Amino acid sequence: MLKLYTDSDTDFTPALAQAHGYTGFISMPYSVDAKTIYPYEDFDVFDSHAFYDMLRGGVLPTTSAISKERYQEIFEPDFAAGHDILYVHFSRAMTATFDAMDQAIEALKAKYPGVRFEEIDCKGITTICYPIVYSIGEQFKAGKSLDELLAWAKEEVDHWAMYFFANDLKFFHRSGRVSGLAATMGTLIGVRPLIHMSQEGKMVSVGTAKGRVKAIEYLVGKVGELGLDVQNHILCIGHSDAPEIAHEVGRLIEERYGKQHIVYVDVNPTAGSHCGPNGVGVCFHAKNR
């Protein structure tokens, strides 16, 4: 029997994961005032507005990797039961947490030989992961095999593009998660840094836009420039407590390119600890990233 896993850094919730065929859900932690918080374990519902208001007030959360021991605790019940596992997760290129997971899986495979553990790297974090996790789950529910799911991912993961703008770069500067981000970028009033998820699974600076209107126009324009069969796939608009801006982006996309299957997504708190409040991004099916 095959068991599907995903994690909170994909912007899925446990309830949403279960609805799409996932029985395993891994909470990625963040810390506030030296207290480590596990999303959907230490609270049931993510209060996006309260979290990002806390950041607006000056709180700077930190994030940390999960230990080898915690990974073993998470996966061992399915290893012991002889279940094969497919874990659809956020980018390996952005964290050291998967080094600990690799050690845990190696130990579990030695203890339970014959169990197959596979993974699909979404090559990104937050909203870009959403349509990949969604699509894998729907195919799994439709009866696709593990090898069929892996083959789909090999072809399709690089066909999901995400572009977004940040509002306050102090979060990114501290974490160092965006390559090519100048120290002075975003310090000028009204300048919005523009960022995308690269084919290597990293956040990369692609320039700036002067003002919110031009930043939104950049996102909308990218859908037309890179989009591939966009109307026949879900289009995800993620935001860090900026619903009005997110819906404006959606309205402009439909005005320009026709009716879409748009899903609006709250950026999860662990990823949000790095990007900060008032950011908006669009993820769509594309020719390439």
PDB file of N, CA, C and O in Angstrom, residues 11 19 30 35 47 50 54 59 89 107 110 119 130 143 176 182 190 193 201 212 218 228 230 238 244 259 274 283:
ATOM      1  N   ASP A  11       1.943  25.099   1.750  1.00  0.00           N
ATOM      2  CA  ASP A  11       0.704  25.867   1.915  1.00  0.00           C
ATOM      3  C   ASP A  11      -0.538  24.987   1.995  1.00  0.00           C
ATOM      4  O   ASP A  11      -1.659  25.497   1.943  1.00  0.00           O
ATOM      5  N   ALA A  19      -8.052  15.540   2.307  1.00  0.00           N
ATOM      6  CA  ALA A  19      -9.062  15.563   1.246  1.00  0.00           C
ATOM      7  C   ALA A  19      -8.479  15.161  -0.099  1.00  0.00           C
ATOM      8  O   ALA A  19      -9.211  14.677  -0.985  1.00  0.00           O
ATOM      9  N   TYR A  30       8.557  27.063  13.299  1.00  0.00           N
ATOM     10  CA  TYR A  30       9.162  28.385  13.382  1.00  0.00           C
ATOM     11  C   TYR A  30       9.205  28.759  14.852  1.00  0.00           C
ATOM     12  O   TYR A  30       8.531  28.142  15.690  1.00  0.00           O
ATOM     13  N   LYS A  35      10.457  30.338  21.558  1.00  0.00           N
ATOM     14  CA  LYS A  35       9.468  29.268  21.656  1.00  0.00           C
ATOM     15  C   LYS A  35       9.231  28.686  20.267  1.00  0.00           C
ATOM     16  O   LYS A  35       8.868  29.408  19.341  1.00  0.00           O
ATOM     17  N   ASP A  47      -4.197  31.556  11.862  1.00  0.00           N
ATOM     18  CA  ASP A  47      -4.766  32.893  11.812  1.00  0.00           C
ATOM     19  C   ASP A  47      -3.772  33.789  11.083  1.00  0.00           C
ATOM     20  O   ASP A  47      -2.887  34.401  11.689  1.00  0.00           O
ATOM     21  N   ALA A  50      -3.513  37.599  12.178  1.00  0.00           N
ATOM     22  CA  ALA A  50      -2.865  37.797  13.475  1.00  0.00           C
ATOM     23  C   ALA A  50      -1.355  37.562  13.368  1.00  0.00           C
ATOM     24  O   ALA A  50      -0.549  38.313  13.941  1.00  0.00           O
ATOM     25  N   MET A  54       1.573  40.461  13.747  1.00  0.00           N
ATOM     26  CA  MET A  54       2.666  40.331  14.704  1.00  0.00           C
ATOM     27  C   MET A  54       3.995  40.721  14.045  1.00  0.00           C
ATOM     28  O   MET A  54       4.825  41.421  14.631  1.00  0.00           O
ATOM     29  N   VAL A  59       8.017  41.770  15.288  1.00  0.00           N
ATOM     30  CA  VAL A  59       8.490  40.425  15.625  1.00  0.00           C
ATOM     31  C   VAL A  59       9.176  39.812  14.402  1.00  0.00           C
ATOM     32  O   VAL A  59       8.663  39.895  13.281  1.00  0.00           O
ATOM     33  N   HIS A  89       7.344  17.351  -1.210  1.00  0.00           N
ATOM     34  CA  HIS A  89       7.817  18.364  -0.261  1.00  0.00           C
ATOM     35  C   HIS A  89       8.368  19.611  -0.938  1.00  0.00           C
ATOM     36  O   HIS A  89       8.571  19.657  -2.154  1.00  0.00           O
ATOM     37  N   ALA A 107      18.284   4.916   8.250  1.00  0.00           N
ATOM     38  CA  ALA A 107      18.156   4.060   9.435  1.00  0.00           C
ATOM     39  C   ALA A 107      16.891   3.202   9.361  1.00  0.00           C
ATOM     40  O   ALA A 107      16.902   2.010   9.725  1.00  0.00           O
ATOM     41  N   ALA A 110      17.215   0.314   6.889  1.00  0.00           N
ATOM     42  CA  ALA A 110      18.020  -0.771   7.449  1.00  0.00           C
ATOM     43  C   ALA A 110      17.188  -1.624   8.407  1.00  0.00           C
ATOM     44  O   ALA A 110      17.350  -2.846   8.477  1.00  0.00           O
ATOM     45  N   GLU A 119      10.453  10.423  -3.085  1.00  0.00           N
ATOM     46  CA  GLU A 119      10.089  11.810  -2.813  1.00  0.00           C
ATOM     47  C   GLU A 119       9.960  12.597  -4.105  1.00  0.00           C
ATOM     48  O   GLU A 119      10.578  12.254  -5.119  1.00  0.00           O
ATOM     49  N   TYR A 130       1.758  24.217  -4.099  1.00  0.00           N
ATOM     50  CA  TYR A 130       0.338  23.899  -3.969  1.00  0.00           C
ATOM     51  C   TYR A 130      -0.216  23.109  -5.156  1.00  0.00           C
ATOM     52  O   TYR A 130      -0.812  22.037  -4.967  1.00  0.00           O
ATOM     53  N   GLY A 143      -6.098   6.434  -8.866  1.00  0.00           N
ATOM     54  CA  GLY A 143      -5.543   5.098  -9.033  1.00  0.00           C
ATOM     55  C   GLY A 143      -4.178   5.026  -9.676  1.00  0.00           C
ATOM     56  O   GLY A 143      -3.696   3.924  -9.971  1.00  0.00           O
ATOM     57  N   GLY A 176      18.771  35.439   4.273  1.00  0.00           N
ATOM     58  CA  GLY A 176      19.686  35.168   3.177  1.00  0.00           C
ATOM     59  C   GLY A 176      19.158  34.155   2.190  1.00  0.00           C
ATOM     60  O   GLY A 176      19.928  33.480   1.503  1.00  0.00           O
ATOM     61  N   ALA A 182      20.239  42.703  -3.678  1.00  0.00           N
ATOM     62  CA  ALA A 182      21.149  43.755  -3.233  1.00  0.00           C
ATOM     63  C   ALA A 182      20.748  44.257  -1.861  1.00  0.00           C
ATOM     64  O   ALA A 182      19.568  44.322  -1.527  1.00  0.00           O
ATOM     65  N   GLY A 190       8.469  52.799  -1.912  1.00  0.00           N
ATOM     66  CA  GLY A 190       7.652  52.369  -3.047  1.00  0.00           C
ATOM     67  C   GLY A 190       8.272  51.312  -3.928  1.00  0.00           C
ATOM     68  O   GLY A 190       7.613  50.808  -4.833  1.00  0.00           O
ATOM     69  N   PRO A 193      10.693  44.654  -4.614  1.00  0.00           N
ATOM     70  CA  PRO A 193      11.582  43.636  -5.182  1.00  0.00           C
ATOM     71  C   PRO A 193      10.766  42.506  -5.825  1.00  0.00           C
ATOM     72  O   PRO A 193       9.757  42.069  -5.273  1.00  0.00           O
ATOM     73  N   GLY A 201      15.275  25.388  -7.686  1.00  0.00           N
ATOM     74  CA  GLY A 201      14.503  25.367  -6.444  1.00  0.00           C
ATOM     75  C   GLY A 201      14.909  26.443  -5.458  1.00  0.00           C
ATOM     76  O   GLY A 201      14.725  26.282  -4.252  1.00  0.00           O
ATOM     77  N   ARG A 212       3.313  49.567  -6.314  1.00  0.00           N
ATOM     78  CA  ARG A 212       2.512  48.346  -6.306  1.00  0.00           C
ATOM     79  C   ARG A 212       1.871  48.067  -7.666  1.00  0.00           C
ATOM     80  O   ARG A 212       1.806  46.918  -8.108  1.00  0.00           O
ATOM     81  N   TYR A 218       3.715  43.405 -13.483  1.00  0.00           N
ATOM     82  CA  TYR A 218       4.780  42.442 -13.783  1.00  0.00           C
ATOM     83  C   TYR A 218       4.276  41.010 -13.613  1.00  0.00           C
ATOM     84  O   TYR A 218       4.501  40.151 -14.472  1.00  0.00           O
ATOM     85  N   LEU A 228       1.431  28.306 -20.163  1.00  0.00           N
ATOM     86  CA  LEU A 228       1.213  27.168 -21.060  1.00  0.00           C
ATOM     87  C   LEU A 228      -0.059  26.448 -20.637  1.00  0.00           C
ATOM     88  O   LEU A 228      -0.118  25.879 -19.543  1.00  0.00           O
ATOM     89  N   VAL A 230      -2.751  27.498 -19.494  1.00  0.00           N
ATOM     90  CA  VAL A 230      -3.050  27.986 -18.147  1.00  0.00           C
ATOM     91  C   VAL A 230      -4.499  27.714 -17.749  1.00  0.00           C
ATOM     92  O   VAL A 230      -4.783  27.337 -16.605  1.00  0.00           O
ATOM     93  N   GLY A 238      -0.872  33.377  -4.104  1.00  0.00           N
ATOM     94  CA  GLY A 238      -0.545  33.324  -2.693  1.00  0.00           C
ATOM     95  C   GLY A 238      -0.295  34.710  -2.141  1.00  0.00           C
ATOM     96  O   GLY A 238       0.173  35.594  -2.859  1.00  0.00           O
ATOM     97  N   GLU A 244      -6.735  41.726  -0.548  1.00  0.00           N
ATOM     98  CA  GLU A 244      -7.247  42.671  -1.538  1.00  0.00           C
ATOM     99  C   GLU A 244      -6.320  42.750  -2.753  1.00  0.00           C
ATOM    100  O   GLU A 244      -6.784  42.763  -3.903  1.00  0.00           O
ATOM    101  N   LYS A 259     -11.380  33.591 -18.177  1.00  0.00           N
ATOM    102  CA  LYS A 259     -11.724  32.918 -16.923  1.00  0.00           C
ATOM    103  C   LYS A 259     -10.693  31.856 -16.571  1.00  0.00           C
ATOM    104  O   LYS A 259     -10.262  31.080 -17.420  1.00  0.00           O
ATOM    105  N   HIS A 274      10.063  34.292   6.517  1.00  0.00           N
ATOM    106  CA  HIS A 274      11.137  34.766   5.650  1.00  0.00           C
ATOM    107  C   HIS A 274      10.680  35.871   4.709  1.00  0.00           C
ATOM    108  O   HIS A 274      11.464  36.761   4.377  1.00  0.00           O
ATOM    109  N   CYS A 283       1.326  31.688  -9.180  1.00  0.00           N
ATOM    110  CA  CYS A 283       1.896  30.432  -9.662  1.00  0.00           C
ATOM    111  C   CYS A 283       0.987  29.889 -10.752  1.00  0.00           C
ATOM    112  O   CYS A 283      -0.229  29.786 -10.559  1.00  0.00           O
TER     113      CYS A 283
END
